[in-house]
PDB file of C-alpha atoms in Angstrom:
ATOM      1  CA  MET T  14     -20.660  -3.118 -13.941  1.00  0.00           C
ATOM      2  CA  LYS T  15     -17.893  -2.834 -11.505  1.00  0.00           C
ATOM      3  CA  ILE T  16     -16.791  -5.478  -8.857  1.00  0.00           C
ATOM      4  CA  TYR T  17     -14.568  -4.591  -6.037  1.00  0.00           C
ATOM      5  CA  THR T  18     -12.155  -7.309  -5.377  1.00  0.00           C
ATOM      6  CA  PHE T  19      -9.258  -8.796  -3.539  1.00  0.00           C
ATOM      7  CA  PRO T  20      -6.683 -10.968  -5.123  1.00  0.00           C
ATOM      8  CA  LYS T  21      -6.604 -13.955  -3.093  1.00  0.00           C
ATOM      9  CA  SER T  22      -8.004 -17.475  -3.766  1.00  0.00           C
ATOM     10  CA  GLN T  23      -9.925 -17.171  -0.127  1.00  0.00           C
ATOM     11  CA  SER T  24     -11.452 -14.050  -1.097  1.00  0.00           C
ATOM     12  CA  ARG T  25     -15.195 -13.885  -1.419  1.00  0.00           C
ATOM     13  CA  SER T  26     -14.895 -11.715  -4.390  1.00  0.00           C
ATOM     14  CA  LEU T  27     -13.846 -14.862  -6.498  1.00  0.00           C
ATOM     15  CA  ARG T  28     -17.576 -16.259  -5.869  1.00  0.00           C
ATOM     16  CA  VAL T  29     -19.110 -13.179  -7.569  1.00  0.00           C
ATOM     17  CA  LEU T  30     -16.855 -13.392 -10.451  1.00  0.00           C
ATOM     18  CA  TRP T  31     -17.248 -17.029 -10.950  1.00  0.00           C
ATOM     19  CA  ALA T  32     -20.966 -16.355 -10.996  1.00  0.00           C
ATOM     20  CA  LEU T  33     -20.483 -13.646 -13.525  1.00  0.00           C
ATOM     21  CA  GLU T  34     -18.507 -16.044 -15.864  1.00  0.00           C
ATOM     22  CA  GLU T  35     -21.300 -18.764 -15.404  1.00  0.00           C
ATOM     23  CA  LEU T  36     -23.633 -16.148 -16.483  1.00  0.00           C
ATOM     24  CA  GLY T  37     -21.691 -14.985 -19.339  1.00  0.00           C
ATOM     25  CA  VAL T  38     -21.967 -11.226 -18.165  1.00  0.00           C
ATOM     26  CA  SER T  39     -19.207  -8.696 -18.853  1.00  0.00           C
ATOM     27  CA  TYR T  40     -17.618  -6.628 -15.877  1.00  0.00           C
ATOM     28  CA  ASP T  41     -14.724  -4.783 -14.776  1.00  0.00           C
ATOM     29  CA  THR T  42     -12.854  -5.272 -11.648  1.00  0.00           C
ATOM     30  CA  ILE T  43     -11.291  -2.864  -9.113  1.00  0.00           C
ATOM     31  CA  LYS T  44      -8.635  -4.275  -6.954  1.00  0.00           C
ATOM     32  CA  VAL T  45      -8.939  -3.067  -3.255  1.00  0.00           C
ATOM     33  CA  ASP T  46      -5.821  -2.434  -1.009  1.00  0.00           C
ATOM     34  CA  LEU T  47      -7.582  -4.681   1.747  1.00  0.00           C
ATOM     35  CA  LEU T  48      -4.763  -5.236   3.995  1.00  0.00           C
ATOM     36  CA  SER T  49      -2.828  -1.941   3.720  1.00  0.00           C
ATOM     37  CA  ASN T  50      -2.622   0.556   6.370  1.00  0.00           C
ATOM     38  CA  SER T  51      -2.648   3.459   3.814  1.00  0.00           C
ATOM     39  CA  PRO T  52      -4.670   2.032   0.832  1.00  0.00           C
ATOM     40  CA  SER T  53      -4.748   3.854  -2.494  1.00  0.00           C
ATOM     41  CA  VAL T  54      -8.000   2.099  -3.530  1.00  0.00           C
ATOM     42  CA  THR T  55     -10.787   1.470  -0.949  1.00  0.00           C
ATOM     43  CA  SER T  56     -14.096  -0.399  -1.175  1.00  0.00           C
ATOM     44  CA  PRO T  57     -17.316   1.655  -0.887  1.00  0.00           C
ATOM     45  CA  HIS T  58     -18.790  -1.169   1.199  1.00  0.00           C
ATOM     46  CA  SER T  59     -20.129   0.305   4.587  1.00  0.00           C
ATOM     47  CA  ARG T  60     -17.691  -1.773   6.532  1.00  0.00           C
ATOM     48  CA  GLY T  61     -14.732  -1.509   3.973  1.00  0.00           C
ATOM     49  CA  LYS T  62     -15.269  -5.213   2.937  1.00  0.00           C
ATOM     50  CA  ILE T  63     -15.159  -7.035  -0.617  1.00  0.00           C
ATOM     51  CA  PRO T  64     -16.884  -7.998  -2.801  1.00  0.00           C
ATOM     52  CA  PHE T  65     -18.849  -4.674  -3.605  1.00  0.00           C
ATOM     53  CA  MET T  66     -20.893  -4.361  -6.640  1.00  0.00           C
ATOM     54  CA  VAL T  67     -21.893  -1.150  -8.794  1.00  0.00           C
ATOM     55  CA  ASP T  68     -24.329  -1.741 -11.491  1.00  0.00           C
ATOM     56  CA  GLY T  69     -25.553   1.563 -13.005  1.00  0.00           C
ATOM     57  CA  ASP T  70     -27.394   3.360 -10.111  1.00  0.00           C
ATOM     58  CA  ILE T  71     -27.634   0.001  -8.197  1.00  0.00           C
ATOM     59  CA  SER T  72     -24.832  -0.798  -5.400  1.00  0.00           C
ATOM     60  CA  ILE T  73     -24.909  -3.863  -3.544  1.00  0.00           C
ATOM     61  CA  GLU T  74     -22.930  -5.122  -0.461  1.00  0.00           C
ATOM     62  CA  GLU T  75     -22.381  -8.802   0.465  1.00  0.00           C
ATOM     63  CA  THR T  76     -21.567 -11.917  -1.809  1.00  0.00           C
ATOM     64  CA  LEU T  77     -24.704 -13.637  -1.611  1.00  0.00           C
ATOM     65  CA  ALA T  78     -26.762 -10.547  -2.109  1.00  0.00           C
ATOM     66  CA  ILE T  79     -24.742  -9.601  -5.223  1.00  0.00           C
ATOM     67  CA  CYS T  80     -24.987 -13.201  -6.568  1.00  0.00           C
ATOM     68  CA  LEU T  81     -28.774 -13.282  -6.251  1.00  0.00           C
ATOM     69  CA  TYR T  82     -29.146 -10.025  -7.988  1.00  0.00           C
ATOM     70  CA  LEU T  83     -26.941 -11.268 -10.880  1.00  0.00           C
ATOM     71  CA  CYS T  84     -29.112 -14.479 -11.125  1.00  0.00           C
ATOM     72  CA  GLU T  85     -32.153 -12.526 -11.079  1.00  0.00           C
ATOM     73  CA  LYS T  86     -30.985  -9.892 -13.663  1.00  0.00           C
ATOM     74  CA  HIS T  87     -29.471 -12.626 -15.989  1.00  0.00           C
ATOM     75  CA  PRO T  88     -31.603 -15.559 -15.575  1.00  0.00           C
ATOM     76  CA  LYS T  89     -30.011 -18.882 -16.583  1.00  0.00           C
ATOM     77  CA  LYS T  90     -32.398 -21.828 -15.836  1.00  0.00           C
ATOM     78  CA  SER T  91     -29.661 -24.162 -15.395  1.00  0.00           C
ATOM     79  CA  PHE T  92     -27.673 -22.103 -12.820  1.00  0.00           C
ATOM     80  CA  TYR T  93     -30.377 -20.606 -10.734  1.00  0.00           C
ATOM     81  CA  SER T  94     -33.904 -22.217 -11.514  1.00  0.00           C
ATOM     82  CA  ALA T  95     -37.142 -20.391 -11.548  1.00  0.00           C
ATOM     83  CA  ASP T  96     -38.925 -23.474 -10.547  1.00  0.00           C
ATOM     84  CA  LEU T  97     -39.804 -23.171  -6.941  1.00  0.00           C
ATOM     85  CA  LYS T  98     -38.940 -26.713  -6.119  1.00  0.00           C
ATOM     86  CA  GLU T  99     -35.554 -26.497  -7.736  1.00  0.00           C
ATOM     87  CA  LYS T 100     -34.899 -23.069  -6.424  1.00  0.00           C
ATOM     88  CA  SER T 101     -35.606 -24.266  -2.805  1.00  0.00           C
ATOM     89  CA  ASN T 102     -33.103 -27.005  -3.128  1.00  0.00           C
ATOM     90  CA  ILE T 103     -30.482 -24.583  -4.343  1.00  0.00           C
ATOM     91  CA  ASN T 104     -31.315 -21.871  -1.693  1.00  0.00           C
ATOM     92  CA  SER T 105     -31.103 -24.976   1.063  1.00  0.00           C
ATOM     93  CA  TRP T 106     -27.440 -25.568  -0.033  1.00  0.00           C
ATOM     94  CA  LEU T 107     -26.755 -21.990  -0.131  1.00  0.00           C
ATOM     95  CA  SER T 108     -27.949 -21.724   3.496  1.00  0.00           C
ATOM     96  CA  PHE T 109     -25.962 -24.632   4.470  1.00  0.00           C
ATOM     97  CA  ALA T 110     -22.664 -23.350   2.926  1.00  0.00           C
ATOM     98  CA  LEU T 111     -22.990 -19.766   4.419  1.00  0.00           C
ATOM     99  CA  THR T 112     -23.729 -21.132   7.940  1.00  0.00           C
ATOM    100  CA  ASP T 113     -22.661 -24.756   8.993  1.00  0.00           C
ATOM    101  CA  LEU T 114     -20.118 -25.186   6.359  1.00  0.00           C
ATOM    102  CA  GLU T 115     -18.376 -21.982   6.299  1.00  0.00           C
ATOM    103  CA  SER T 116     -18.268 -20.749   9.946  1.00  0.00           C
ATOM    104  CA  PRO T 117     -15.814 -23.197  11.360  1.00  0.00           C
ATOM    105  CA  ILE T 118     -13.724 -23.222   8.267  1.00  0.00           C
ATOM    106  CA  TRP T 119     -13.578 -19.461   7.758  1.00  0.00           C
ATOM    107  CA  TYR T 120     -12.407 -19.080  11.505  1.00  0.00           C
ATOM    108  CA  LEU T 121      -9.854 -21.783  11.001  1.00  0.00           C
ATOM    109  CA  LEU T 122      -8.533 -19.994   7.811  1.00  0.00           C
ATOM    110  CA  LYS T 123      -8.433 -16.725   9.730  1.00  0.00           C
ATOM    111  CA  GLN T 124      -6.406 -18.287  12.362  1.00  0.00           C
ATOM    112  CA  LEU T 125      -3.953 -19.953  10.004  1.00  0.00           C
ATOM    113  CA  PHE T 126      -3.485 -17.275   7.313  1.00  0.00           C
ATOM    114  CA  LEU T 127      -4.782 -13.991   8.553  1.00  0.00           C
ATOM    115  CA  THR T 128      -3.587 -13.849  12.331  1.00  0.00           C
ATOM    116  CA  PRO T 129       0.006 -13.135  12.927  1.00  0.00           C
ATOM    117  CA  GLU T 130       1.770 -16.124  14.266  1.00  0.00           C
ATOM    118  CA  GLU T 131       2.546 -14.652  17.575  1.00  0.00           C
ATOM    119  CA  LYS T 132      -1.152 -14.127  18.160  1.00  0.00           C
ATOM    120  CA  ARG T 133      -2.454 -17.485  16.911  1.00  0.00           C
ATOM    121  CA  SER T 134      -4.194 -19.761  19.452  1.00  0.00           C
ATOM    122  CA  LEU T 135      -3.425 -23.238  19.015  1.00  0.00           C
ATOM    123  CA  GLU T 136      -6.548 -24.040  21.071  1.00  0.00           C
ATOM    124  CA  LEU T 137      -8.880 -22.060  18.716  1.00  0.00           C
ATOM    125  CA  VAL T 138      -6.984 -23.741  15.570  1.00  0.00           C
ATOM    126  CA  ASN T 139      -7.638 -27.329  17.074  1.00  0.00           C
ATOM    127  CA  TYR T 140     -11.047 -26.516  17.925  1.00  0.00           C
ATOM    128  CA  PHE T 141     -12.220 -24.968  14.567  1.00  0.00           C
ATOM    129  CA  ARG T 142     -10.128 -27.971  12.835  1.00  0.00           C
ATOM    130  CA  LYS T 143     -12.237 -30.589  14.408  1.00  0.00           C
ATOM    131  CA  GLU T 144     -15.805 -28.518  13.918  1.00  0.00           C
ATOM    132  CA  SER T 145     -14.590 -28.183  10.090  1.00  0.00           C
ATOM    133  CA  GLU T 146     -13.843 -31.975   9.954  1.00  0.00           C
ATOM    134  CA  LYS T 147     -17.245 -32.763  11.723  1.00  0.00           C
ATOM    135  CA  VAL T 148     -19.456 -30.682   9.289  1.00  0.00           C
ATOM    136  CA  ILE T 149     -17.619 -31.701   6.131  1.00  0.00           C
ATOM    137  CA  ASN T 150     -18.012 -35.468   7.200  1.00  0.00           C
ATOM    138  CA  GLN T 151     -21.683 -34.784   7.448  1.00  0.00           C
ATOM    139  CA  LEU T 152     -21.851 -33.725   3.804  1.00  0.00           C
ATOM    140  CA  LYS T 153     -23.537 -36.285   1.728  1.00  0.00           C
ATOM    141  CA  PHE T 154     -23.871 -36.433  -2.206  1.00  0.00           C
ATOM    142  CA  ASP T 155     -27.008 -37.694  -3.554  1.00  0.00           C
ATOM    143  CA  LYS T 156     -26.357 -40.753  -5.773  1.00  0.00           C
ATOM    144  CA  GLY T 157     -27.074 -40.084  -9.605  1.00  0.00           C
ATOM    145  CA  ARG T 158     -26.529 -36.197  -9.121  1.00  0.00           C
ATOM    146  CA  GLU T 159     -23.482 -34.667 -10.742  1.00  0.00           C
ATOM    147  CA  TRP T 160     -23.497 -31.500  -8.741  1.00  0.00           C
ATOM    148  CA  ILE T 161     -24.742 -30.574  -4.975  1.00  0.00           C
ATOM    149  CA  ALA T 162     -28.382 -29.732  -6.047  1.00  0.00           C
ATOM    150  CA  GLY T 163     -28.843 -31.977  -9.063  1.00  0.00           C
ATOM    151  CA  ASN T 164     -27.317 -32.449 -12.410  1.00  0.00           C
ATOM    152  CA  ASN T 165     -26.807 -28.852 -13.217  1.00  0.00           C
ATOM    153  CA  PHE T 166     -23.933 -26.677 -11.918  1.00  0.00           C
ATOM    154  CA  THR T 167     -25.572 -24.070  -9.747  1.00  0.00           C
ATOM    155  CA  LEU T 168     -24.817 -21.037  -7.653  1.00  0.00           C
ATOM    156  CA  ALA T 169     -24.713 -23.448  -4.733  1.00  0.00           C
ATOM    157  CA  ASP T 170     -21.934 -25.325  -6.219  1.00  0.00           C
ATOM    158  CA  ILE T 171     -19.877 -22.142  -6.151  1.00  0.00           C
ATOM    159  CA  PHE T 172     -20.579 -21.361  -2.648  1.00  0.00           C
ATOM    160  CA  VAL T 173     -20.135 -25.195  -1.294  1.00  0.00           C
ATOM    161  CA  SER T 174     -17.135 -25.823  -3.521  1.00  0.00           C
ATOM    162  CA  HIS T 175     -15.207 -22.542  -2.571  1.00  0.00           C
ATOM    163  CA  THR T 176     -15.856 -23.170   0.861  1.00  0.00           C
ATOM    164  CA  LEU T 177     -14.368 -26.721   0.542  1.00  0.00           C
ATOM    165  CA  LEU T 178     -11.411 -25.247  -1.159  1.00  0.00           C
ATOM    166  CA  TRP T 179     -10.774 -23.203   1.927  1.00  0.00           C
ATOM    167  CA  ALA T 180     -10.933 -26.369   3.967  1.00  0.00           C
ATOM    168  CA  LYS T 181      -8.250 -27.873   1.584  1.00  0.00           C
ATOM    169  CA  LEU T 182      -5.975 -24.775   2.161  1.00  0.00           C
ATOM    170  CA  CYS T 183      -6.161 -25.213   5.749  1.00  0.00           C
ATOM    171  CA  GLY T 184      -4.865 -28.888   5.375  1.00  0.00           C
ATOM    172  CA  ILE T 185      -8.121 -30.469   6.369  1.00  0.00           C
ATOM    173  CA  ASN T 186      -8.458 -34.166   5.154  1.00  0.00           C
ATOM    174  CA  ILE T 187     -11.007 -34.310   2.376  1.00  0.00           C
ATOM    175  CA  ASN T 188     -12.553 -37.662   1.308  1.00  0.00           C
ATOM    176  CA  PRO T 189     -12.197 -38.810  -2.418  1.00  0.00           C
ATOM    177  CA  THR T 190     -15.724 -38.064  -3.344  1.00  0.00           C
ATOM    178  CA  ILE T 191     -15.656 -34.400  -1.983  1.00  0.00           C
ATOM    179  CA  ASN T 192     -12.019 -34.003  -3.431  1.00  0.00           C
ATOM    180  CA  ASP T 193     -13.374 -34.952  -6.788  1.00  0.00           C
ATOM    181  CA  TYR T 194     -16.374 -32.723  -6.531  1.00  0.00           C
ATOM    182  CA  ILE T 195     -13.960 -29.793  -5.771  1.00  0.00           C
ATOM    183  CA  SER T 196     -11.661 -30.746  -8.518  1.00  0.00           C
ATOM    184  CA  ARG T 197     -14.595 -30.752 -11.191  1.00  0.00           C
ATOM    185  CA  ALA T 198     -15.763 -27.452  -9.911  1.00  0.00           C
ATOM    186  CA  THR T 199     -12.501 -25.572  -9.995  1.00  0.00           C
ATOM    187  CA  ASN T 200     -11.409 -26.996 -13.310  1.00  0.00           C
ATOM    188  CA  ARG T 201     -14.570 -25.282 -14.906  1.00  0.00           C
ATOM    189  CA  VAL T 202     -13.524 -22.455 -17.491  1.00  0.00           C
ATOM    190  CA  SER T 203     -15.644 -20.050 -15.545  1.00  0.00           C
ATOM    191  CA  TYR T 204     -13.676 -20.715 -12.394  1.00  0.00           C
ATOM    192  CA  LEU T 205     -10.180 -20.520 -14.256  1.00  0.00           C
ATOM    193  CA  LYS T 206     -11.417 -17.115 -15.883  1.00  0.00           C
ATOM    194  CA  ALA T 207     -12.716 -15.616 -12.603  1.00  0.00           C
ATOM    195  CA  GLN T 208      -9.631 -16.660 -10.711  1.00  0.00           C
ATOM    196  CA  GLU T 209      -7.438 -15.020 -13.339  1.00  0.00           C
ATOM    197  CA  LYS T 210      -9.483 -11.947 -13.244  1.00  0.00           C
ATOM    198  CA  ASN T 211      -9.632 -11.780  -9.495  1.00  0.00           C
ATOM    199  CA  ASN T 212      -5.784 -12.181  -9.162  1.00  0.00           C
ATOM    200  CA  GLN T 213      -5.075  -9.257 -11.629  1.00  0.00           C
TER     201      GLN T 213
END
């Protein structure tokens, strides 16, 4: 199995490697020269993006599609339950992470880190910062649950906590409860291994 990656903490390829580490699946990474004008390595992704996965004769684009494939191929009940009720809860959080939560934070991150300073829009920065703060303040953790969808660390935690990590990189004020959640997620051995391999 090969995963095309980009060595930055804000890279979505980190989410795939994190899922692989949680599932205990072996893999190889291929670093893509994503920001180079004349890259020596490009992604087979139809739009040149990462991550991209090749598993035998199967190739998959897009982070969530890759992660769901991995969960279905390497089932681990505690990580992505086969129980319909539990899975529906995980999927609800995945949907929230990729829409309401990620959208404003990603555009803020793009303005602050991927847009040249002379082309940056202060109006957009302020707008996306306010939208990011608004959605993060709406995030509530159920009492008695250790993780976002229950007492088990799941795929939903990877997507939610990694997006919240982007928010911290953007300097958004995070309340102690959410900050503790991010810290617990990113101190997992699986995250640390994934980060190391993503940055190679």
